[in-house]
Short mmCIF file of C-alpha atoms in Angstrom, two decimals:
data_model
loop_
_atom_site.label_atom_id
_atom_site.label_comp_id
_atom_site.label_asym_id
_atom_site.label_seq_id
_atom_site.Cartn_x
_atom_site.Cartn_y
_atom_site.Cartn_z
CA UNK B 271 0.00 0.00 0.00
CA UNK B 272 1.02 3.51 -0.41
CA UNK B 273 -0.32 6.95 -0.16
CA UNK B 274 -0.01 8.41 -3.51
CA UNK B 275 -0.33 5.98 -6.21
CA UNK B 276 0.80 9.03 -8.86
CA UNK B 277 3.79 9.49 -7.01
CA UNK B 278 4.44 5.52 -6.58
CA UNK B 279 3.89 4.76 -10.10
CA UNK B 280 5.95 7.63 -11.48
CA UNK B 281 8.87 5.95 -8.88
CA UNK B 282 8.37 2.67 -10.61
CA UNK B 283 9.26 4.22 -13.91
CA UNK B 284 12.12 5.68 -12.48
CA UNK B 285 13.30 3.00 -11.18
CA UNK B 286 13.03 0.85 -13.93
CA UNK B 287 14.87 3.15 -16.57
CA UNK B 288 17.49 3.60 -14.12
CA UNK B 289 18.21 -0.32 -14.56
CA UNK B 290 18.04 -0.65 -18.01
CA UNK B 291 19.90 2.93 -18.68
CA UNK B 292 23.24 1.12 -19.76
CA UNK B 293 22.10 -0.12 -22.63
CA UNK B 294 18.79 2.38 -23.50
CA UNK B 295 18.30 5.90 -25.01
CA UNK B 296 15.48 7.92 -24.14
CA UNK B 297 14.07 10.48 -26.87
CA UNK B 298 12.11 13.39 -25.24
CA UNK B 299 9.38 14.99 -27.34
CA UNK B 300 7.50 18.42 -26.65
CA UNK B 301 5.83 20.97 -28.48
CA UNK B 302 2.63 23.10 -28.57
CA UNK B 303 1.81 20.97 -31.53
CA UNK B 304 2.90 17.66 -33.54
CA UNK B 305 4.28 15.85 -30.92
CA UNK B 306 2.03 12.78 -31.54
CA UNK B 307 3.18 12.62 -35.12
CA UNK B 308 6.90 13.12 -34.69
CA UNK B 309 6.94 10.66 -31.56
CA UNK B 310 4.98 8.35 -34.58
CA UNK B 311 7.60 8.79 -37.00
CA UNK B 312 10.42 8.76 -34.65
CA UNK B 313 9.48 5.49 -33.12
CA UNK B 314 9.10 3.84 -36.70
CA UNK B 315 12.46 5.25 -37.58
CA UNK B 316 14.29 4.04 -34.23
CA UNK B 317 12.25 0.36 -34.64
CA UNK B 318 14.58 0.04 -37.63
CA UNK B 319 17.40 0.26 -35.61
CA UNK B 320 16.88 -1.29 -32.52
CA UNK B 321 13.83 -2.81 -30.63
CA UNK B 322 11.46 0.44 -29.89
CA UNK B 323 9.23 1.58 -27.16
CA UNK B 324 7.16 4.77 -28.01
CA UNK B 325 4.13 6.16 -26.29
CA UNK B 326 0.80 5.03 -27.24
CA UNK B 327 -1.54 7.51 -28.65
CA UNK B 328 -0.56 10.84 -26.73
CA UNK B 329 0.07 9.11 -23.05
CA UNK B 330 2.41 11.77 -22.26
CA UNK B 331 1.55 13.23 -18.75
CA UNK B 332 2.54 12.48 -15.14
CA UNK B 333 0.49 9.21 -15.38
CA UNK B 334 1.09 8.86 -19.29
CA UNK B 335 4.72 8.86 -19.64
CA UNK B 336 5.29 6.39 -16.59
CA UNK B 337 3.07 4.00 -17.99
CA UNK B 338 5.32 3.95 -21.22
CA UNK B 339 8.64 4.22 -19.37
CA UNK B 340 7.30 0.93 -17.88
CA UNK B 341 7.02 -0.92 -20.73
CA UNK B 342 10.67 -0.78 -20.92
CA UNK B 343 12.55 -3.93 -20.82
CA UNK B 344 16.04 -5.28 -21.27
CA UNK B 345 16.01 -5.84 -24.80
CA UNK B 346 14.75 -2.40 -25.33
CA UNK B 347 17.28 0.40 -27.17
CA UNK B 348 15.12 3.30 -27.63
CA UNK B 349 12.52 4.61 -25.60
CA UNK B 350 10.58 7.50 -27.23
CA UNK B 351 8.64 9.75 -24.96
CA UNK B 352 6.33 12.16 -25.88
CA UNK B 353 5.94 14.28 -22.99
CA UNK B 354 3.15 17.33 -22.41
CA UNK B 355 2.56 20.02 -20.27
CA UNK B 356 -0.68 22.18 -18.92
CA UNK B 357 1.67 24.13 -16.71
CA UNK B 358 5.29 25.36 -15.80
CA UNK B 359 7.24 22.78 -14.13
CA UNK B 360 5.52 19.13 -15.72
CA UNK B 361 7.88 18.22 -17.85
CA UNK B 362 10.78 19.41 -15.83
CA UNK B 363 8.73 16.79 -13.11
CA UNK B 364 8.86 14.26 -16.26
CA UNK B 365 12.56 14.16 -17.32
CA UNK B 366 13.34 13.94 -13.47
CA UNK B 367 11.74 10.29 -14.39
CA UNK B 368 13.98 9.79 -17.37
CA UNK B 369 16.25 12.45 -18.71
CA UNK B 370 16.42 12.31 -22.37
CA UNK B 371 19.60 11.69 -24.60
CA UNK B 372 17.85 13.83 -27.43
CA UNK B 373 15.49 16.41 -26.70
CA UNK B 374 13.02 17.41 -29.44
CA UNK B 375 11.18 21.19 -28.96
CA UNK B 376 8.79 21.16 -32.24
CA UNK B 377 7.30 24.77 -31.32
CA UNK B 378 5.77 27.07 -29.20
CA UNK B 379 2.04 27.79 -29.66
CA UNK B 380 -0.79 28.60 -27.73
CA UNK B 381 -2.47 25.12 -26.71
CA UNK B 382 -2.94 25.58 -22.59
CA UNK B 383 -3.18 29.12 -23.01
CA UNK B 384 -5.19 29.75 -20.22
CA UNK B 385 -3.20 27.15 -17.77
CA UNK B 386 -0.15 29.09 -18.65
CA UNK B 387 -1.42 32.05 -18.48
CA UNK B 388 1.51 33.73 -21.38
CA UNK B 389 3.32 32.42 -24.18
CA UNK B 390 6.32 33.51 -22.54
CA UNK B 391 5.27 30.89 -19.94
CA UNK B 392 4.60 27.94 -22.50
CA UNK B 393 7.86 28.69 -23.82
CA UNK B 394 9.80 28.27 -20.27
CA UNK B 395 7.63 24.74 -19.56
CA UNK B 396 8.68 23.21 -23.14
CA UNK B 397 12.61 24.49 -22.67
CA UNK B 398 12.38 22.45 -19.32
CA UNK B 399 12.70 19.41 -21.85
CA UNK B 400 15.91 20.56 -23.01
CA UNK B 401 17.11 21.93 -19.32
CA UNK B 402 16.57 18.24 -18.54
CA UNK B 403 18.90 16.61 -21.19
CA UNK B 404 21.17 13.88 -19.67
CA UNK B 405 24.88 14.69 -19.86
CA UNK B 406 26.62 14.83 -22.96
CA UNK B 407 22.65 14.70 -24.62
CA UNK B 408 21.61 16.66 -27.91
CA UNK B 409 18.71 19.03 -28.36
CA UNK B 410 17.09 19.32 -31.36
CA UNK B 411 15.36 22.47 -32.23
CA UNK B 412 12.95 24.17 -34.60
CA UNK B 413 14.93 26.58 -36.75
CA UNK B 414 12.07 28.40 -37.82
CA UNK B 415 10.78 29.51 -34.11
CA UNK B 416 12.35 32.26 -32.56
CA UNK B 417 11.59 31.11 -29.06
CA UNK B 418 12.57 27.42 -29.97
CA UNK B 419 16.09 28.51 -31.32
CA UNK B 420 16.89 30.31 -28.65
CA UNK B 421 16.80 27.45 -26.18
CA UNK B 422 19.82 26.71 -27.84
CA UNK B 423 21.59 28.64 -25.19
CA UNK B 424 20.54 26.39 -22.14
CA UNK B 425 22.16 23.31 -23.03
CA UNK B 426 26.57 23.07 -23.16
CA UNK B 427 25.05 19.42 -25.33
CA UNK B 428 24.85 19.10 -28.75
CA UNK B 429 22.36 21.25 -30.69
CA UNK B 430 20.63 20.51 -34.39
CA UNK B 431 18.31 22.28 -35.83
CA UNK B 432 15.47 21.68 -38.22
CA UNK B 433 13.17 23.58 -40.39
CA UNK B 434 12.97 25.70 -43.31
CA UNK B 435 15.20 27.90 -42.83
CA UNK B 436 18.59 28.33 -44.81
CA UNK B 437 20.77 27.89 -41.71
CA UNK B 438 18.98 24.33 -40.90
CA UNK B 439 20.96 21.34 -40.09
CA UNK B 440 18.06 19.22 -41.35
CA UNK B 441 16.91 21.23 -44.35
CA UNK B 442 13.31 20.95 -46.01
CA UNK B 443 13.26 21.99 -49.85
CA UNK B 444 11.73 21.51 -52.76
CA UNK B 445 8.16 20.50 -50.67
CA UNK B 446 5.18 19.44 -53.18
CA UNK B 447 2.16 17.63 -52.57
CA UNK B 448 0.12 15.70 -54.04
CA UNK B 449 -3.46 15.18 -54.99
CA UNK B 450 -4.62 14.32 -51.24
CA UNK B 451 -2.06 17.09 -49.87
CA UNK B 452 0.49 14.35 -49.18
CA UNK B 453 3.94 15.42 -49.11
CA UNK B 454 7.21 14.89 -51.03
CA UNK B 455 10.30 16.72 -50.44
CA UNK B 456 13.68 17.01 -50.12
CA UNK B 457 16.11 16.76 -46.74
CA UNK B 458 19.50 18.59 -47.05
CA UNK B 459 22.03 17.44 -44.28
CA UNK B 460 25.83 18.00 -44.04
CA UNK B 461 25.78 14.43 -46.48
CA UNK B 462 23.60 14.40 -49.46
CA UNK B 463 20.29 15.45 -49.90
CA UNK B 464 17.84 12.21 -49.54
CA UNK B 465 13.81 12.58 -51.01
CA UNK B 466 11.66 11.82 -48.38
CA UNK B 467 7.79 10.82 -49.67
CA UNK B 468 5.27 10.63 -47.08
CA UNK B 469 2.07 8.40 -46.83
CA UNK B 470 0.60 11.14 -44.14
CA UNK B 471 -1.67 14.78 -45.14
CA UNK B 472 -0.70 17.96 -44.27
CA UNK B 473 2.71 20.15 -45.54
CA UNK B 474 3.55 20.30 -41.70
CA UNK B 475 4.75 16.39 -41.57
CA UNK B 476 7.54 17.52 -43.37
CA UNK B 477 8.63 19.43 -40.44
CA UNK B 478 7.88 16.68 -38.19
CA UNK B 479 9.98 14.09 -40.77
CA UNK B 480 12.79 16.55 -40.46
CA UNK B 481 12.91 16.85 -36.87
CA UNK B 482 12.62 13.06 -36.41
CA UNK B 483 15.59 12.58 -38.99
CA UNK B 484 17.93 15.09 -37.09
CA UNK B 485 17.10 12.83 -33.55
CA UNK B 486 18.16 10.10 -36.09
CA UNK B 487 20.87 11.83 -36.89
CA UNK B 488 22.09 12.52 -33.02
CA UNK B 489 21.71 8.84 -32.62
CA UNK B 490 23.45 7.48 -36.05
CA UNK B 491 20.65 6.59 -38.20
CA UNK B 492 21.29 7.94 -41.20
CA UNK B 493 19.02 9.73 -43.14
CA UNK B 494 18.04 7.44 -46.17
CA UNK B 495 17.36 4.95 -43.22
CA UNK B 496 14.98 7.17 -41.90
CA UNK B 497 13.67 8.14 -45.47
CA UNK B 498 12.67 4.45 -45.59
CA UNK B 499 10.88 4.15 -42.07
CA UNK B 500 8.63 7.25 -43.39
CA UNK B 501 7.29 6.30 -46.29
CA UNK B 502 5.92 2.42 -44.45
CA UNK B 503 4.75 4.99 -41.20
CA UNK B 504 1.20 5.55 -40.08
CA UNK B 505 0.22 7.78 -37.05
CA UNK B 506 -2.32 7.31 -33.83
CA UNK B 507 -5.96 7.12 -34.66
CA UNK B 508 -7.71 10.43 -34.96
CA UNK B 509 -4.86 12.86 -36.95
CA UNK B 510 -5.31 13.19 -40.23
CA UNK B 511 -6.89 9.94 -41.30
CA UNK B 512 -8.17 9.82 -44.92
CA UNK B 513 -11.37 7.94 -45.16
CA UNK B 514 -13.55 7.19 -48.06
CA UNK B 515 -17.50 7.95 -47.38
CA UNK B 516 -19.93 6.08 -49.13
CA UNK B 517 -21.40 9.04 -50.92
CA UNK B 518 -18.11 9.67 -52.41
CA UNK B 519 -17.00 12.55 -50.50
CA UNK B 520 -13.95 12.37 -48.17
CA UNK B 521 -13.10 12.16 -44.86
CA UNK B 522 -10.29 13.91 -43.03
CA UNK B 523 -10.44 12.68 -39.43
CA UNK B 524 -8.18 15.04 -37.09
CA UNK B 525 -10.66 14.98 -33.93
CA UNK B 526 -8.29 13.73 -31.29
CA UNK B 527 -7.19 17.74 -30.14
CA UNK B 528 -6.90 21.05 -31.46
CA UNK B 529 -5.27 24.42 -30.58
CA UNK B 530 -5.54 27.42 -32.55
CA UNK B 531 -2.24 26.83 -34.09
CA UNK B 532 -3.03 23.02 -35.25
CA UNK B 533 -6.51 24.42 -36.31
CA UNK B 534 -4.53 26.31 -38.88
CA UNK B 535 -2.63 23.46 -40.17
CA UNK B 536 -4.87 21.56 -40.56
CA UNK B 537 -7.09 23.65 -42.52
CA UNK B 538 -4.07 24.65 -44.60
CA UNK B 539 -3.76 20.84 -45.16
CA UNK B 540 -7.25 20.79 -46.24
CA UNK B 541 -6.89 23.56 -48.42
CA UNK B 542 -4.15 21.16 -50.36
CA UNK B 543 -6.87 18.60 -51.18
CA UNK B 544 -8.42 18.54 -54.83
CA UNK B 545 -12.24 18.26 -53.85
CA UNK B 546 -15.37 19.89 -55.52
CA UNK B 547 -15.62 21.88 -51.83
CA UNK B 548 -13.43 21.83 -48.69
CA UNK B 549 -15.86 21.91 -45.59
CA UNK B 550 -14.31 22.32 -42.07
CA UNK B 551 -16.14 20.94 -39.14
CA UNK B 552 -14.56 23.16 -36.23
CA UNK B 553 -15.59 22.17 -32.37
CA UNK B 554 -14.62 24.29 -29.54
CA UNK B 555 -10.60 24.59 -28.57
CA UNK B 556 -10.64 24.56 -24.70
CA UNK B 557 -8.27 25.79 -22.22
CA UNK B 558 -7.71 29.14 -23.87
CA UNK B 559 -8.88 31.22 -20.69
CA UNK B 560 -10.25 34.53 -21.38
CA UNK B 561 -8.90 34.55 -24.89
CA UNK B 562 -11.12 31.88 -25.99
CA UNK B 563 -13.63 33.85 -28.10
CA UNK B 564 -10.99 35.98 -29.74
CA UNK B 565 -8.96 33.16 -30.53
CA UNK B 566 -12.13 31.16 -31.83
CA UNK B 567 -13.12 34.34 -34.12
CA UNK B 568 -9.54 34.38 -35.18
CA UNK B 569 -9.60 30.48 -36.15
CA UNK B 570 -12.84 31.43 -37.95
CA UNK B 571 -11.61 34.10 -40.59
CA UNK B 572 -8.68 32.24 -40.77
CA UNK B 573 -11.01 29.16 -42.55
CA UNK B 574 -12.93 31.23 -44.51
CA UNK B 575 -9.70 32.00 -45.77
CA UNK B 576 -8.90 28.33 -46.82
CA UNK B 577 -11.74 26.32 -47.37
CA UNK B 578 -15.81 26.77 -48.75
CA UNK B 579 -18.08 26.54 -45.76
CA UNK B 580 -17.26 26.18 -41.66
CA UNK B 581 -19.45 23.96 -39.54
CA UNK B 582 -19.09 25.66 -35.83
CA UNK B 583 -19.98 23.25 -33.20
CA UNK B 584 -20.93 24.39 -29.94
CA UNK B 585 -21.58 27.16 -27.95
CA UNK B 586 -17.93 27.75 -26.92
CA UNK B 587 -17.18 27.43 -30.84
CA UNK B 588 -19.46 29.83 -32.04
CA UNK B 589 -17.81 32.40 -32.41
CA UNK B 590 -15.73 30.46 -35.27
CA UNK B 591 -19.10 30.59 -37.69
CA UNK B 592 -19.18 34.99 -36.82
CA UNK B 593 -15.53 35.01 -37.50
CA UNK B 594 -16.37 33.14 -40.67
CA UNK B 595 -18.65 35.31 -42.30
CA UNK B 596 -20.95 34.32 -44.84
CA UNK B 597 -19.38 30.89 -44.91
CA UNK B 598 -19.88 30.26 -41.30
CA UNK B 599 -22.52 28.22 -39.89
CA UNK B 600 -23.49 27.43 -35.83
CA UNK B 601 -25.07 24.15 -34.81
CA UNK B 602 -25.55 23.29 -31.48
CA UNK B 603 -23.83 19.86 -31.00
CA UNK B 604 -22.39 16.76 -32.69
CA UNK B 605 -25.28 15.44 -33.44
CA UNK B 606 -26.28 18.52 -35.11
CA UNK B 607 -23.59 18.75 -37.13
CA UNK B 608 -23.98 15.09 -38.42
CA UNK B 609 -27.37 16.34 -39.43
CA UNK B 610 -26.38 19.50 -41.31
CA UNK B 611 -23.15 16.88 -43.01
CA UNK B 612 -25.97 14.66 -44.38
CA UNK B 613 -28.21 17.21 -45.78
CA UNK B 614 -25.00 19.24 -47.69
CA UNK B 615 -22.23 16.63 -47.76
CA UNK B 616 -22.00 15.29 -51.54
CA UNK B 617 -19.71 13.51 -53.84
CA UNK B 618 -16.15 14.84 -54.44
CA UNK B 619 -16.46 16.60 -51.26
CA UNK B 620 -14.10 16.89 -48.29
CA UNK B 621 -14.40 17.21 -44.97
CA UNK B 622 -12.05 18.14 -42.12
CA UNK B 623 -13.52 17.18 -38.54
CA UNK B 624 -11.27 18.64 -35.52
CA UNK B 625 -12.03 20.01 -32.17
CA UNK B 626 -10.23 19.41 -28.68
CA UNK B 627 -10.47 15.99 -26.78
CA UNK B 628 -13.26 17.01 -24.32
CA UNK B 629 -15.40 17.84 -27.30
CA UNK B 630 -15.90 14.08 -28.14
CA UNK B 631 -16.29 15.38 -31.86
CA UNK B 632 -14.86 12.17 -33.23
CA UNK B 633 -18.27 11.16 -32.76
CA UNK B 634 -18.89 13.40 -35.99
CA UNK B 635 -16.41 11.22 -37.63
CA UNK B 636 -17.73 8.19 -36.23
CA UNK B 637 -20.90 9.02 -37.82
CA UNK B 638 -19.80 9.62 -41.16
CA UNK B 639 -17.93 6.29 -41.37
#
């Protein structure tokens, strides 16, 4: 028996990646968005090289992360953690557990707003993951955020960067995509440039591919290797699954969580589909605080910018449809908006469902399929 099972559990996991530490390296994952899909294609890269642990789904809090640290065994190499945070100090409180030889910072958004009150403060809890490298560990940053480059500076480890920009280590050029928005591109490393072609939607997973080939990188899988474990990867349910409908129109199922940022990819990944009309099912983004409407309004205009009519679910969401204009409209739950799919969804259509967890709006989705 003991009095805090959180605490006990989360001493288990310790405990158990301190024995196997001789012969395991941990990968650390944060950002405000694409965590679950680099900790995907990071794990299918790493399985390639050694037998792989990675979180399930997005496991990654102080219960989470535990649970997937003890899953570790002896004949494990890699264990890739994808670790979150709701305020300042978890994921220091998580690489306590397990201090990671590579440390991945993706970005810095605005998901948790309101339980971090500032950006400045979601910035200080995600460069906790790179505060908490183990010795002689190497952090690998997003070139193209300023407040992600610059944790560069709190680490005397190893730093890589990734991005766009011209400086990269791990270079994206040349990006097109295809019919369903699917990416191909080009990686540029110090060796030579490798085409990466990705079985996943959405212009961001080249991002995510680059960041999980610099970790790769860190840890000597070279970059054609990792090339390889992309285009054979698929992601946890619920982000950006393509589904066929039986009236011919098409599904794209991203309803695990949203954030205003990840609400904008993935309507700019919609927007990269070839359909007869783009329709965006938007549910409420929650823990934004007192910026919640304006953000919501913002999120709004910023998909009547990108796609042909915006489905606003929810009271909290409304404000979406006003921010959408004439191409907004406001229904009053998920079963509402199933109703309003079946009366206007039609062949050569598609349709993007997202909203955050709580919303349960992959019961849209559910629906549909």
């Amino acid at each position: 028996m003991v009095d805090d099972a959180a605490t006990a559990l989360q001493a288990l996991a310790a405990h158990v990646v301190s024995a196997l530490r001789h012969d395991l390296t941990v990968v650390g994952i944060t950002g405000s968005q694409g965590k679950t899909s680099t900790k995907d294609l990071v794990t299918a890269m790493l399985a390639s090289a050694g037998p792989t642990i990675g979180t399930l789904g997005n496991l990654n809090n102080a219960l989470g992360a535990p649970v997937t640290m003890l899953r570790a065994e002896s004949a494990t190499r890699f264990l890739v953690l994808e670790m979150g945070a709701r305020n300042v100090g978890d994921i220091a409180r998580l690489t306590a557990l397990a201090a990671p030889d590579v440390a991945i910072v993706l970005n810095v958004g605005k998901a948790h707003l309101g339980e971090f009150g500032s950006r400045k403060a979601i910035a200080t809890g995600k460069s906790e993951l790179v505060r908490g490298m183990a010795a002689g560990g190497t952090a690998v940053l997003n070139a193209d955020d300023p407040r992600v480059v610059a944790m560069g500076a709190l680490t005397d480890g190893r730093v890589l960067t990734f991005g766009r920009a011209a400086d990269a280590d791990v270079r994206v050029v040349d990006l097109v995509l295809d019919r369903l928005g699917r990416p191909s591109f080009e990686l540029r490393t110090a060796g030579r440039p490798v085409r990466v072609t990705l079985p996943l939607v959405g212009a961001h997973q080249a991002l995510n591919a680059a960041a999980a080939t610099a970790a790769g990188w860190a840890l000597g899988v070279e970059p054609e290797t990792a090339a390889a474990a992309f285009a054979a990867a698929s992601l946890s349910p619920w982000r950006m699954e393509v589904r066929e409908l039986a009236d011919g129109a098409l599904l794209l199922d991203d309803s695990y969580n949203s954030s205003p940022g990840s609400a904008r990819t993935s309507l700019d990944a919609l927007a990269t589909v070839e359909a007869a009309r783009r329709i965006a099912v938007l549910g409420p983004i929650l823990e934004l605080g007192d910026q919640s409407p304006r953000e919501h309004r913002k999120v709004g205009r910023y998909a009547a910018s990108r796609v042909d009519a915006v489905v606003a679910v929810g009271e909290i969401a409304r404000p979406i449809a006003e921010g959408a204009g004439a191409k907004g409209v406001a229904v009053a739950d998920n079963a509402a908006a199933v109703d309003w799919l079946r009366q206007h969804l039609g062949a050569g259509d598609v349709v993007l469902v997202k909203a955050s967890r709580g919303a349960r709006i992959d019961e849209v989705a559910g629906a549909l399929t």
